[in-house]
Amino acid sequence: MGLRRSGKSSIQKVVFHKMSPNETLFLESTNKICREDVSNSSFVNFQIWDFPGQIDFFDPTFDYEMIFRGTGALIFVIDSQDDYMEALARLHLTVTRAYKVNPDINFEIFIHKVDGLSDDHKIETQRDIHQRANDDLADAGLEKIHLSFYLTSIYDHSIFEAFSKVVQKLIPQLPTLENLLNIFISNSGIEKAFLFDVVSKIYIATDSTPVDMQTYELCCDMIDVVIDISCIYGLKDDGTGTPYDKESMAIIKLNNTTVLYLKEVTKFLALVCFVREESFERKGLIDYNFHCFRKAIQEVFEVRMKVVRSRKHQSHL
Ligand code: GDP
Protein backbone atom coordinates (compact mmCIF):
# COMPACT_ATOMS: atom_id res chain seq x y z
CA MET A 1 0.00 0.00 0.00
CA GLY A 2 1.02 3.62 -0.16
CA LEU A 3 0.03 6.93 -1.68
CA ARG A 4 -0.48 7.40 -5.39
CA ARG A 5 2.83 7.65 -7.30
CA SER A 6 4.84 6.35 -4.35
CA GLY A 7 6.19 3.55 -6.57
CA LYS A 8 4.06 0.47 -5.82
CA SER A 9 3.46 -0.65 -9.39
CA SER A 10 7.08 0.04 -10.32
CA ILE A 11 8.31 -2.18 -7.49
CA GLN A 12 6.00 -4.98 -8.56
CA LYS A 13 7.02 -4.72 -12.22
CA VAL A 14 10.76 -4.53 -11.52
CA VAL A 15 10.86 -7.37 -8.97
CA PHE A 16 8.40 -9.80 -10.54
CA HIS A 17 8.36 -8.91 -14.23
CA LYS A 18 11.96 -7.98 -14.98
CA MET A 19 10.92 -4.53 -16.13
CA SER A 20 13.89 -2.19 -16.38
CA PRO A 21 13.62 0.72 -13.89
CA ASN A 22 13.57 3.37 -16.64
CA GLU A 23 10.47 1.89 -18.22
CA THR A 24 8.49 2.50 -15.03
CA LEU A 25 8.46 6.21 -15.87
CA PHE A 26 5.63 5.42 -18.27
CA LEU A 27 3.51 3.32 -15.91
CA GLU A 28 0.04 4.51 -15.21
CA SER A 29 -0.65 5.23 -11.58
CA THR A 30 -2.54 2.55 -9.66
CA ASN A 31 -6.17 3.53 -9.42
CA LYS A 32 -7.87 0.27 -8.62
CA ILE A 33 -7.07 -2.68 -6.39
CA CYS A 34 -5.12 -5.20 -8.46
CA ARG A 35 -4.49 -8.74 -7.35
CA GLU A 36 -1.78 -10.89 -8.82
CA ASP A 37 -0.84 -14.49 -8.14
CA VAL A 38 2.87 -15.14 -8.10
CA SER A 39 2.47 -18.76 -7.09
CA ASN A 40 2.64 -20.35 -10.56
CA SER A 41 6.06 -19.12 -11.54
CA SER A 42 7.82 -18.66 -8.27
CA PHE A 43 8.69 -20.48 -5.06
CA VAL A 44 7.10 -17.64 -3.20
CA ASN A 45 3.56 -18.84 -3.05
CA PHE A 46 1.73 -15.59 -2.57
CA GLN A 47 -0.53 -12.95 -3.98
CA ILE A 48 0.27 -9.29 -4.34
CA TRP A 49 -2.47 -6.75 -3.88
CA ASP A 50 -1.61 -3.40 -5.33
CA PHE A 51 -3.69 -0.76 -3.58
CA PRO A 52 -4.37 2.69 -4.88
CA GLY A 53 -3.30 5.51 -2.59
CA GLN A 54 -6.69 6.82 -1.69
CA ILE A 55 -8.35 3.85 -0.03
CA ASP A 56 -11.37 4.82 1.94
CA PHE A 57 -11.67 2.60 4.99
CA PHE A 58 -15.18 3.85 5.56
CA ASP A 59 -16.33 2.71 2.15
CA PRO A 60 -18.70 -0.18 2.89
CA THR A 61 -18.05 -1.83 -0.49
CA PHE A 62 -14.39 -2.37 0.38
CA ASP A 63 -14.01 -5.42 2.57
CA TYR A 64 -10.60 -4.65 4.07
CA GLU A 65 -11.22 -7.01 6.97
CA MET A 66 -11.38 -9.99 4.64
CA ILE A 67 -8.10 -8.95 2.99
CA PHE A 68 -6.18 -8.19 6.18
CA ARG A 69 -7.28 -11.41 7.83
CA GLY A 70 -5.34 -13.43 5.26
CA THR A 71 -2.36 -11.08 5.03
CA GLY A 72 1.15 -12.12 6.13
CA ALA A 73 2.97 -8.88 5.41
CA LEU A 74 1.77 -5.40 4.64
CA ILE A 75 4.31 -3.34 2.72
CA PHE A 76 3.71 0.38 2.92
CA VAL A 77 5.66 2.44 0.39
CA ILE A 78 6.62 6.03 1.25
CA ASP A 79 8.11 8.31 -1.40
CA SER A 80 11.19 9.78 0.31
CA GLN A 81 11.61 12.43 -2.38
CA ASP A 82 8.22 13.92 -1.62
CA ASP A 83 6.74 15.58 1.45
CA TYR A 84 5.88 12.50 3.51
CA MET A 85 3.49 13.96 6.12
CA GLU A 86 0.38 12.77 4.32
CA ALA A 87 1.96 9.37 3.76
CA LEU A 88 2.67 9.09 7.49
CA ALA A 89 -0.93 9.91 8.36
CA ARG A 90 -2.11 7.23 5.90
CA LEU A 91 0.41 4.77 7.26
CA HIS A 92 -0.89 5.30 10.78
CA LEU A 93 -4.51 4.82 9.76
CA THR A 94 -3.70 1.72 7.72
CA VAL A 95 -1.53 0.08 10.36
CA THR A 96 -4.00 0.63 13.19
CA ARG A 97 -6.89 -0.68 11.10
CA ALA A 98 -4.98 -3.72 9.90
CA TYR A 99 -3.66 -4.51 13.38
CA LYS A 100 -7.18 -4.55 14.82
CA VAL A 101 -8.24 -7.14 12.27
CA ASN A 102 -5.06 -9.21 12.37
CA PRO A 103 -2.34 -8.54 14.99
CA ASP A 104 0.00 -11.08 13.33
CA ILE A 105 0.64 -8.99 10.20
CA ASN A 106 4.27 -7.93 9.68
CA PHE A 107 4.37 -4.19 8.96
CA GLU A 108 7.15 -3.42 6.49
CA ILE A 109 7.81 0.20 5.59
CA PHE A 110 9.74 0.89 2.37
CA ILE A 111 11.27 4.37 2.44
CA HIS A 112 11.42 4.44 -1.33
CA LYS A 113 13.18 6.33 -4.17
CA VAL A 114 16.25 6.94 -1.99
CA ASP A 115 18.40 7.01 -5.15
CA GLY A 116 17.64 10.75 -5.19
CA LEU A 117 19.02 11.39 -1.69
CA SER A 118 22.58 11.88 -0.46
CA ASP A 119 23.90 9.38 2.11
CA ASP A 120 23.42 11.82 5.00
CA HIS A 121 19.96 12.74 3.82
CA LYS A 122 19.01 9.05 3.60
CA ILE A 123 19.91 8.41 7.21
CA GLU A 124 18.23 11.58 8.40
CA THR A 125 15.02 10.74 6.47
CA GLN A 126 14.94 7.22 7.85
CA ARG A 127 15.44 8.51 11.40
CA ASP A 128 12.73 11.13 10.99
CA ILE A 129 10.16 8.74 9.49
CA HIS A 130 10.96 6.07 12.07
CA GLN A 131 10.54 8.56 14.91
CA ARG A 132 7.31 10.11 13.66
CA ALA A 133 5.64 6.81 12.80
CA ASN A 134 6.47 5.32 16.20
CA ASP A 135 5.46 8.52 18.04
CA ASP A 136 2.07 8.38 16.32
CA LEU A 137 1.62 4.79 17.47
CA ALA A 138 2.74 5.64 21.02
CA ASP A 139 0.25 8.56 21.14
CA ALA A 140 -2.49 6.09 20.23
CA GLY A 141 -1.32 3.70 22.97
CA LEU A 142 -0.22 1.17 20.35
CA GLU A 143 3.53 1.06 20.94
CA LYS A 144 3.41 -2.74 20.86
CA ILE A 145 2.97 -2.62 17.07
CA HIS A 146 6.36 -3.22 15.49
CA LEU A 147 7.27 -1.46 12.25
CA SER A 148 10.33 -2.49 10.18
CA PHE A 149 12.00 0.06 7.91
CA TYR A 150 14.01 -0.39 4.68
CA LEU A 151 15.67 2.14 2.39
CA THR A 152 14.76 1.13 -1.16
CA SER A 153 15.16 2.09 -4.79
CA ILE A 154 14.34 0.28 -8.03
CA TYR A 155 17.55 1.66 -9.54
CA ASP A 156 19.77 -0.66 -7.50
CA HIS A 157 19.49 -4.00 -5.70
CA SER A 158 18.08 -2.53 -2.49
CA ILE A 159 14.52 -3.31 -3.52
CA PHE A 160 15.40 -7.00 -4.05
CA GLU A 161 17.23 -7.14 -0.75
CA ALA A 162 14.29 -5.55 1.12
CA PHE A 163 11.79 -7.89 -0.53
CA SER A 164 14.03 -10.83 0.37
CA LYS A 165 13.91 -9.88 4.04
CA VAL A 166 10.14 -9.42 3.94
CA VAL A 167 9.63 -12.82 2.34
CA GLN A 168 12.12 -14.57 4.65
CA LYS A 169 10.07 -13.52 7.68
CA LEU A 170 7.14 -15.45 6.19
CA ILE A 171 9.03 -18.71 5.66
CA PRO A 172 8.56 -20.97 8.67
CA GLN A 173 11.42 -23.28 7.58
CA LEU A 174 13.97 -20.44 7.49
CA PRO A 175 16.09 -21.65 10.47
CA THR A 176 16.29 -25.14 8.91
CA LEU A 177 17.33 -23.72 5.54
CA GLU A 178 20.00 -21.54 7.16
CA ASN A 179 21.27 -24.47 9.09
CA LEU A 180 21.54 -26.63 5.96
CA LEU A 181 23.36 -23.82 4.15
CA ASN A 182 25.79 -23.45 7.07
CA ILE A 183 26.57 -27.17 7.05
CA PHE A 184 26.95 -27.15 3.28
CA ILE A 185 29.37 -24.21 3.06
CA SER A 186 31.52 -25.16 6.01
CA ASN A 187 32.09 -28.67 4.62
CA SER A 188 32.76 -27.49 1.08
CA GLY A 189 35.14 -24.54 1.61
CA ILE A 190 32.56 -22.09 0.23
CA GLU A 191 32.59 -18.42 1.27
CA LYS A 192 28.92 -17.57 0.88
CA ALA A 193 25.79 -19.23 -0.49
CA PHE A 194 22.33 -17.91 -1.34
CA LEU A 195 19.19 -19.84 -2.09
CA PHE A 196 17.43 -17.80 -4.77
CA ASP A 197 13.95 -17.72 -6.17
CA VAL A 198 15.06 -17.58 -9.80
CA VAL A 199 12.16 -15.59 -11.22
CA SER A 200 12.20 -12.73 -8.73
CA LYS A 201 15.86 -12.87 -7.60
CA ILE A 202 14.61 -12.75 -4.03
CA TYR A 203 16.91 -14.80 -1.82
CA ILE A 204 14.83 -16.91 0.47
CA ALA A 205 17.76 -17.96 2.68
CA THR A 206 21.50 -17.58 3.08
CA ASP A 207 24.10 -18.95 5.51
CA SER A 208 24.69 -17.00 8.70
CA THR A 209 27.78 -15.06 7.56
CA PRO A 210 26.92 -11.37 6.94
CA VAL A 211 25.46 -10.39 3.57
CA ASP A 212 27.70 -8.10 1.57
CA MET A 213 25.70 -6.05 -0.93
CA GLN A 214 28.30 -6.45 -3.70
CA THR A 215 28.29 -10.24 -3.40
CA TYR A 216 24.51 -10.26 -3.52
CA GLU A 217 24.50 -8.02 -6.61
CA LEU A 218 26.96 -10.29 -8.39
CA CYS A 219 24.76 -13.30 -7.67
CA CYS A 220 21.70 -11.45 -9.03
CA ASP A 221 23.65 -10.53 -12.15
CA MET A 222 24.70 -14.13 -12.59
CA ILE A 223 21.08 -15.31 -12.53
CA ASP A 224 20.21 -12.70 -15.17
CA VAL A 225 23.09 -13.80 -17.39
CA VAL A 226 22.24 -17.50 -17.08
CA ILE A 227 18.51 -17.06 -17.71
CA ASP A 228 19.01 -14.59 -20.57
CA ILE A 229 21.53 -16.80 -22.37
CA SER A 230 19.35 -19.80 -21.74
CA CYS A 231 16.28 -18.03 -23.13
CA ILE A 232 18.17 -17.09 -26.30
CA TYR A 233 20.14 -20.28 -26.94
CA GLY A 234 18.70 -22.90 -24.59
CA LEU A 235 15.22 -23.42 -25.95
CA LYS A 236 14.41 -25.94 -28.67
CA ASP A 237 14.17 -24.76 -32.29
CA ASP A 238 10.38 -24.62 -32.10
CA GLY A 239 10.66 -22.36 -29.03
CA THR A 240 9.49 -25.00 -26.54
CA GLY A 241 11.30 -26.10 -23.40
CA THR A 242 12.13 -24.03 -20.36
CA PRO A 243 15.11 -21.78 -19.78
CA TYR A 244 15.57 -23.30 -16.34
CA ASP A 245 15.46 -27.02 -15.59
CA LYS A 246 17.18 -29.86 -13.70
CA GLU A 247 20.32 -29.55 -15.83
CA SER A 248 20.73 -25.82 -15.24
CA MET A 249 24.13 -24.91 -13.85
CA ALA A 250 26.79 -22.32 -14.52
CA ILE A 251 30.32 -21.45 -13.47
CA ILE A 252 31.70 -17.94 -13.81
CA LYS A 253 35.34 -17.27 -12.91
CA LEU A 254 36.04 -13.71 -11.88
CA ASN A 255 39.39 -11.94 -12.21
CA ASN A 256 39.85 -11.73 -8.44
CA THR A 257 40.36 -15.47 -7.85
CA THR A 258 36.74 -16.11 -6.93
CA VAL A 259 34.30 -18.38 -8.70
CA LEU A 260 30.51 -18.03 -8.90
CA TYR A 261 28.78 -21.38 -9.02
CA LEU A 262 25.06 -21.75 -9.76
CA LYS A 263 23.06 -24.98 -9.59
CA GLU A 264 19.42 -25.92 -9.83
CA VAL A 265 17.83 -27.02 -6.53
CA THR A 266 14.12 -27.21 -7.32
CA LYS A 267 11.87 -26.04 -10.15
CA PHE A 268 11.96 -22.48 -8.75
CA LEU A 269 15.09 -22.35 -6.62
CA ALA A 270 18.79 -22.08 -7.42
CA LEU A 271 21.82 -22.15 -5.19
CA VAL A 272 24.43 -19.51 -6.00
CA CYS A 273 27.77 -19.81 -4.21
CA PHE A 274 30.88 -17.71 -3.87
CA VAL A 275 33.94 -19.95 -3.89
CA ARG A 276 37.71 -19.20 -3.78
CA GLU A 277 39.55 -20.60 -6.79
CA GLU A 278 41.68 -22.94 -4.66
CA SER A 279 38.59 -24.37 -2.95
CA PHE A 280 36.91 -24.81 -6.32
CA GLU A 281 39.68 -27.25 -7.27
CA ARG A 282 37.83 -29.70 -5.04
CA LYS A 283 34.71 -29.42 -7.18
CA GLY A 284 34.00 -33.12 -6.70
CA LEU A 285 33.58 -32.58 -2.99
CA ILE A 286 31.38 -29.52 -3.54
CA ASP A 287 29.20 -31.45 -5.97
CA TYR A 288 28.86 -34.38 -3.59
CA ASN A 289 27.88 -32.08 -0.71
CA PHE A 290 25.52 -30.22 -3.01
CA HIS A 291 23.82 -33.51 -3.86
CA CYS A 292 23.16 -34.12 -0.13
CA PHE A 293 22.08 -30.50 0.38
CA ARG A 294 19.63 -30.65 -2.52
CA LYS A 295 18.07 -33.82 -1.18
CA ALA A 296 17.65 -32.26 2.26
CA ILE A 297 16.03 -29.13 0.85
CA GLN A 298 13.59 -31.22 -1.14
CA GLU A 299 12.71 -33.18 1.99
CA VAL A 300 12.08 -29.95 3.93
CA PHE A 301 9.54 -28.83 1.33
CA GLU A 302 7.99 -32.28 0.98
CA VAL A 303 7.19 -32.17 4.69
CA ARG A 304 5.56 -28.81 4.15
CA MET A 305 3.46 -30.12 1.26
CA LYS A 306 2.32 -33.04 3.40
CA VAL A 307 1.30 -30.70 6.22
CA VAL A 308 -0.61 -28.45 3.80
CA ARG A 309 -2.34 -31.45 2.23
CA SER A 310 -3.36 -32.94 5.56
CA ARG A 311 -4.70 -29.54 6.71
CA LYS A 312 -6.78 -29.33 3.53
CA HIS A 313 -7.99 -32.87 4.11
CA GLN A 314 -8.99 -32.08 7.69
CA SER A 315 -10.85 -28.96 6.67
CA HIS A 316 -12.81 -31.04 4.12
CA LEU A 317 -13.76 -33.45 6.87
P1 GDP B 1 2.12 3.89 -7.83
O1 GDP B 1 1.03 4.86 -8.16
O2 GDP B 1 2.40 3.85 -6.36
O3 GDP B 1 1.90 2.52 -8.39
O4 GDP B 1 3.46 4.52 -8.44
P2 GDP B 1 4.23 4.13 -9.80
O5 GDP B 1 4.79 2.76 -9.70
O6 GDP B 1 3.34 4.44 -10.95
O7 GDP B 1 5.48 5.13 -9.76
C1 GDP B 1 5.37 6.53 -9.84
C2 GDP B 1 6.65 7.14 -10.40
O8 GDP B 1 7.73 6.92 -9.49
C3 GDP B 1 7.09 6.54 -11.73
O9 GDP B 1 7.41 7.60 -12.59
C4 GDP B 1 8.35 5.73 -11.40
O10 GDP B 1 9.29 5.75 -12.45
C5 GDP B 1 8.88 6.47 -10.19
N1 GDP B 1 9.68 5.57 -9.30
C6 GDP B 1 9.30 4.37 -8.80
N2 GDP B 1 10.28 3.84 -8.04
C7 GDP B 1 11.31 4.72 -8.05
C8 GDP B 1 12.62 4.75 -7.45
O11 GDP B 1 13.07 3.84 -6.74
N3 GDP B 1 13.39 5.87 -7.69
C9 GDP B 1 12.95 6.90 -8.45
N4 GDP B 1 13.78 7.94 -8.63
N5 GDP B 1 11.74 6.90 -9.05
C10 GDP B 1 10.92 5.84 -8.86
Coordinates of C-alpha atoms and ligand atoms in Angstrom, one line a residue:
M1 CA 0.0 0.0 0.0
G2 CA 1.0 3.6 -0.2
L3 CA 0.0 6.9 -1.7
R4 CA -0.5 7.4 -5.4
R5 CA 2.8 7.7 -7.3
S6 CA 4.8 6.4 -4.4
G7 CA 6.2 3.6 -6.6
K8 CA 4.1 0.5 -5.8
S9 CA 3.5 -0.7 -9.4
S10 CA 7.1 0.0 -10.3
I11 CA 8.3 -2.2 -7.5
Q12 CA 6.0 -5.0 -8.6
K13 CA 7.0 -4.7 -12.2
V14 CA 10.8 -4.5 -11.5
V15 CA 10.9 -7.4 -9.0
F16 CA 8.4 -9.8 -10.5
H17 CA 8.4 -8.9 -14.2
K18 CA 12.0 -8.0 -15.0
M19 CA 10.9 -4.5 -16.1
S20 CA 13.9 -2.2 -16.4
P21 CA 13.6 0.7 -13.9
N22 CA 13.6 3.4 -16.6
E23 CA 10.5 1.9 -18.2
T24 CA 8.5 2.5 -15.0
L25 CA 8.5 6.2 -15.9
F26 CA 5.6 5.4 -18.3
L27 CA 3.5 3.3 -15.9
E28 CA 0.0 4.5 -15.2
S29 CA -0.7 5.2 -11.6
T30 CA -2.5 2.6 -9.7
N31 CA -6.2 3.5 -9.4
K32 CA -7.9 0.3 -8.6
I33 CA -7.1 -2.7 -6.4
C34 CA -5.1 -5.2 -8.5
R35 CA -4.5 -8.7 -7.4
E36 CA -1.8 -10.9 -8.8
D37 CA -0.8 -14.5 -8.1
V38 CA 2.9 -15.1 -8.1
S39 CA 2.5 -18.8 -7.1
N40 CA 2.6 -20.3 -10.6
S41 CA 6.1 -19.1 -11.5
S42 CA 7.8 -18.7 -8.3
F43 CA 8.7 -20.5 -5.1
V44 CA 7.1 -17.6 -3.2
N45 CA 3.6 -18.8 -3.0
F46 CA 1.7 -15.6 -2.6
Q47 CA -0.5 -13.0 -4.0
I48 CA 0.3 -9.3 -4.3
W49 CA -2.5 -6.7 -3.9
D50 CA -1.6 -3.4 -5.3
F51 CA -3.7 -0.8 -3.6
P52 CA -4.4 2.7 -4.9
G53 CA -3.3 5.5 -2.6
Q54 CA -6.7 6.8 -1.7
I55 CA -8.3 3.9 0.0
D56 CA -11.4 4.8 1.9
F57 CA -11.7 2.6 5.0
F58 CA -15.2 3.9 5.6
D59 CA -16.3 2.7 2.2
P60 CA -18.7 -0.2 2.9
T61 CA -18.0 -1.8 -0.5
F62 CA -14.4 -2.4 0.4
D63 CA -14.0 -5.4 2.6
Y64 CA -10.6 -4.6 4.1
E65 CA -11.2 -7.0 7.0
M66 CA -11.4 -10.0 4.6
I67 CA -8.1 -9.0 3.0
F68 CA -6.2 -8.2 6.2
R69 CA -7.3 -11.4 7.8
G70 CA -5.3 -13.4 5.3
T71 CA -2.4 -11.1 5.0
G72 CA 1.2 -12.1 6.1
A73 CA 3.0 -8.9 5.4
L74 CA 1.8 -5.4 4.6
I75 CA 4.3 -3.3 2.7
F76 CA 3.7 0.4 2.9
V77 CA 5.7 2.4 0.4
I78 CA 6.6 6.0 1.3
D79 CA 8.1 8.3 -1.4
S80 CA 11.2 9.8 0.3
Q81 CA 11.6 12.4 -2.4
D82 CA 8.2 13.9 -1.6
D83 CA 6.7 15.6 1.5
Y84 CA 5.9 12.5 3.5
M85 CA 3.5 14.0 6.1
E86 CA 0.4 12.8 4.3
A87 CA 2.0 9.4 3.8
L88 CA 2.7 9.1 7.5
A89 CA -0.9 9.9 8.4
R90 CA -2.1 7.2 5.9
L91 CA 0.4 4.8 7.3
H92 CA -0.9 5.3 10.8
L93 CA -4.5 4.8 9.8
T94 CA -3.7 1.7 7.7
V95 CA -1.5 0.1 10.4
T96 CA -4.0 0.6 13.2
R97 CA -6.9 -0.7 11.1
A98 CA -5.0 -3.7 9.9
Y99 CA -3.7 -4.5 13.4
K100 CA -7.2 -4.5 14.8
V101 CA -8.2 -7.1 12.3
N102 CA -5.1 -9.2 12.4
P103 CA -2.3 -8.5 15.0
D104 CA 0.0 -11.1 13.3
I105 CA 0.6 -9.0 10.2
N106 CA 4.3 -7.9 9.7
F107 CA 4.4 -4.2 9.0
E108 CA 7.1 -3.4 6.5
I109 CA 7.8 0.2 5.6
F110 CA 9.7 0.9 2.4
I111 CA 11.3 4.4 2.4
H112 CA 11.4 4.4 -1.3
K113 CA 13.2 6.3 -4.2
V114 CA 16.2 6.9 -2.0
D115 CA 18.4 7.0 -5.1
G116 CA 17.6 10.8 -5.2
L117 CA 19.0 11.4 -1.7
S118 CA 22.6 11.9 -0.5
D119 CA 23.9 9.4 2.1
D120 CA 23.4 11.8 5.0
H121 CA 20.0 12.7 3.8
K122 CA 19.0 9.0 3.6
I123 CA 19.9 8.4 7.2
E124 CA 18.2 11.6 8.4
T125 CA 15.0 10.7 6.5
Q126 CA 14.9 7.2 7.9
R127 CA 15.4 8.5 11.4
D128 CA 12.7 11.1 11.0
I129 CA 10.2 8.7 9.5
H130 CA 11.0 6.1 12.1
Q131 CA 10.5 8.6 14.9
R132 CA 7.3 10.1 13.7
A133 CA 5.6 6.8 12.8
N134 CA 6.5 5.3 16.2
D135 CA 5.5 8.5 18.0
D136 CA 2.1 8.4 16.3
L137 CA 1.6 4.8 17.5
A138 CA 2.7 5.6 21.0
D139 CA 0.2 8.6 21.1
A140 CA -2.5 6.1 20.2
G141 CA -1.3 3.7 23.0
L142 CA -0.2 1.2 20.4
E143 CA 3.5 1.1 20.9
K144 CA 3.4 -2.7 20.9
I145 CA 3.0 -2.6 17.1
H146 CA 6.4 -3.2 15.5
L147 CA 7.3 -1.5 12.2
S148 CA 10.3 -2.5 10.2
F149 CA 12.0 0.1 7.9
Y150 CA 14.0 -0.4 4.7
L151 CA 15.7 2.1 2.4
T152 CA 14.8 1.1 -1.2
S153 CA 15.2 2.1 -4.8
I154 CA 14.3 0.3 -8.0
Y155 CA 17.5 1.7 -9.5
D156 CA 19.8 -0.7 -7.5
H157 CA 19.5 -4.0 -5.7
S158 CA 18.1 -2.5 -2.5
I159 CA 14.5 -3.3 -3.5
F160 CA 15.4 -7.0 -4.0
E161 CA 17.2 -7.1 -0.7
A162 CA 14.3 -5.5 1.1
F163 CA 11.8 -7.9 -0.5
S164 CA 14.0 -10.8 0.4
K165 CA 13.9 -9.9 4.0
V166 CA 10.1 -9.4 3.9
V167 CA 9.6 -12.8 2.3
Q168 CA 12.1 -14.6 4.7
K169 CA 10.1 -13.5 7.7
L170 CA 7.1 -15.4 6.2
I171 CA 9.0 -18.7 5.7
P172 CA 8.6 -21.0 8.7
Q173 CA 11.4 -23.3 7.6
L174 CA 14.0 -20.4 7.5
P175 CA 16.1 -21.6 10.5
T176 CA 16.3 -25.1 8.9
L177 CA 17.3 -23.7 5.5
E178 CA 20.0 -21.5 7.2
N179 CA 21.3 -24.5 9.1
L180 CA 21.5 -26.6 6.0
L181 CA 23.4 -23.8 4.2
N182 CA 25.8 -23.4 7.1
I183 CA 26.6 -27.2 7.1
F184 CA 27.0 -27.1 3.3
I185 CA 29.4 -24.2 3.1
S186 CA 31.5 -25.2 6.0
N187 CA 32.1 -28.7 4.6
S188 CA 32.8 -27.5 1.1
G189 CA 35.1 -24.5 1.6
I190 CA 32.6 -22.1 0.2
E191 CA 32.6 -18.4 1.3
K192 CA 28.9 -17.6 0.9
A193 CA 25.8 -19.2 -0.5
F194 CA 22.3 -17.9 -1.3
L195 CA 19.2 -19.8 -2.1
F196 CA 17.4 -17.8 -4.8
D197 CA 13.9 -17.7 -6.2
V198 CA 15.1 -17.6 -9.8
V199 CA 12.2 -15.6 -11.2
S200 CA 12.2 -12.7 -8.7
K201 CA 15.9 -12.9 -7.6
I202 CA 14.6 -12.8 -4.0
Y203 CA 16.9 -14.8 -1.8
I204 CA 14.8 -16.9 0.5
A205 CA 17.8 -18.0 2.7
T206 CA 21.5 -17.6 3.1
D207 CA 24.1 -18.9 5.5
S208 CA 24.7 -17.0 8.7
T209 CA 27.8 -15.1 7.6
P210 CA 26.9 -11.4 6.9
V211 CA 25.5 -10.4 3.6
D212 CA 27.7 -8.1 1.6
M213 CA 25.7 -6.1 -0.9
Q214 CA 28.3 -6.5 -3.7
T215 CA 28.3 -10.2 -3.4
Y216 CA 24.5 -10.3 -3.5
E217 CA 24.5 -8.0 -6.6
L218 CA 27.0 -10.3 -8.4
C219 CA 24.8 -13.3 -7.7
C220 CA 21.7 -11.4 -9.0
D221 CA 23.6 -10.5 -12.2
M222 CA 24.7 -14.1 -12.6
I223 CA 21.1 -15.3 -12.5
D224 CA 20.2 -12.7 -15.2
V225 CA 23.1 -13.8 -17.4
V226 CA 22.2 -17.5 -17.1
I227 CA 18.5 -17.1 -17.7
D228 CA 19.0 -14.6 -20.6
I229 CA 21.5 -16.8 -22.4
S230 CA 19.4 -19.8 -21.7
C231 CA 16.3 -18.0 -23.1
I232 CA 18.2 -17.1 -26.3
Y233 CA 20.1 -20.3 -26.9
G234 CA 18.7 -22.9 -24.6
L235 CA 15.2 -23.4 -26.0
K236 CA 14.4 -25.9 -28.7
D237 CA 14.2 -24.8 -32.3
D238 CA 10.4 -24.6 -32.1
G239 CA 10.7 -22.4 -29.0
T240 CA 9.5 -25.0 -26.5
G241 CA 11.3 -26.1 -23.4
T242 CA 12.1 -24.0 -20.4
P243 CA 15.1 -21.8 -19.8
Y244 CA 15.6 -23.3 -16.3
D245 CA 15.5 -27.0 -15.6
K246 CA 17.2 -29.9 -13.7
E247 CA 20.3 -29.5 -15.8
S248 CA 20.7 -25.8 -15.2
M249 CA 24.1 -24.9 -13.8
A250 CA 26.8 -22.3 -14.5
I251 CA 30.3 -21.5 -13.5
I252 CA 31.7 -17.9 -13.8
K253 CA 35.3 -17.3 -12.9
L254 CA 36.0 -13.7 -11.9
N255 CA 39.4 -11.9 -12.2
N256 CA 39.9 -11.7 -8.4
T257 CA 40.4 -15.5 -7.9
T258 CA 36.7 -16.1 -6.9
V259 CA 34.3 -18.4 -8.7
L260 CA 30.5 -18.0 -8.9
Y261 CA 28.8 -21.4 -9.0
L262 CA 25.1 -21.7 -9.8
K263 CA 23.1 -25.0 -9.6
E264 CA 19.4 -25.9 -9.8
V265 CA 17.8 -27.0 -6.5
T266 CA 14.1 -27.2 -7.3
K267 CA 11.9 -26.0 -10.1
F268 CA 12.0 -22.5 -8.7
L269 CA 15.1 -22.4 -6.6
A270 CA 18.8 -22.1 -7.4
L271 CA 21.8 -22.1 -5.2
V272 CA 24.4 -19.5 -6.0
C273 CA 27.8 -19.8 -4.2
F274 CA 30.9 -17.7 -3.9
V275 CA 33.9 -19.9 -3.9
R276 CA 37.7 -19.2 -3.8
E277 CA 39.5 -20.6 -6.8
E278 CA 41.7 -22.9 -4.7
S279 CA 38.6 -24.4 -2.9
F280 CA 36.9 -24.8 -6.3
E281 CA 39.7 -27.2 -7.3
R282 CA 37.8 -29.7 -5.0
K283 CA 34.7 -29.4 -7.2
G284 CA 34.0 -33.1 -6.7
L285 CA 33.6 -32.6 -3.0
I286 CA 31.4 -29.5 -3.5
D287 CA 29.2 -31.5 -6.0
Y288 CA 28.9 -34.4 -3.6
N289 CA 27.9 -32.1 -0.7
F290 CA 25.5 -30.2 -3.0
H291 CA 23.8 -33.5 -3.9
C292 CA 23.2 -34.1 -0.1
F293 CA 22.1 -30.5 0.4
R294 CA 19.6 -30.7 -2.5
K295 CA 18.1 -33.8 -1.2
A296 CA 17.7 -32.3 2.3
I297 CA 16.0 -29.1 0.8
Q298 CA 13.6 -31.2 -1.1
E299 CA 12.7 -33.2 2.0
V300 CA 12.1 -30.0 3.9
F301 CA 9.5 -28.8 1.3
E302 CA 8.0 -32.3 1.0
V303 CA 7.2 -32.2 4.7
R304 CA 5.6 -28.8 4.1
M305 CA 3.5 -30.1 1.3
K306 CA 2.3 -33.0 3.4
V307 CA 1.3 -30.7 6.2
V308 CA -0.6 -28.4 3.8
R309 CA -2.3 -31.5 2.2
S310 CA -3.4 -32.9 5.6
R311 CA -4.7 -29.5 6.7
K312 CA -6.8 -29.3 3.5
H313 CA -8.0 -32.9 4.1
Q314 CA -9.0 -32.1 7.7
S315 CA -10.9 -29.0 6.7
H316 CA -12.8 -31.0 4.1
L317 CA -13.8 -33.4 6.9
Ligands
GDP1 P1 2.1 3.9 -7.8 O1 1.0 4.9 -8.2 O2 2.4 3.8 -6.4 O3 1.9 2.5 -8.4 O4 3.5 4.5 -8.4 P2 4.2 4.1 -9.8 O5 4.8 2.8 -9.7 O6 3.3 4.4 -11.0 O7 5.5 5.1 -9.8 C1 5.4 6.5 -9.8 C2 6.7 7.1 -10.4 O8 7.7 6.9 -9.5 C3 7.1 6.5 -11.7 O9 7.4 7.6 -12.6 C4 8.3 5.7 -11.4 O10 9.3 5.7 -12.4 C5 8.9 6.5 -10.2 N1 9.7 5.6 -9.3 C6 9.3 4.4 -8.8 N2 10.3 3.8 -8.0 C7 11.3 4.7 -8.1 C8 12.6 4.8 -7.4 O11 13.1 3.8 -6.7 N3 13.4 5.9 -7.7 C9 13.0 6.9 -8.5 N4 13.8 7.9 -8.6 N5 11.7 6.9 -9.1 C10 10.9 5.8 -8.9

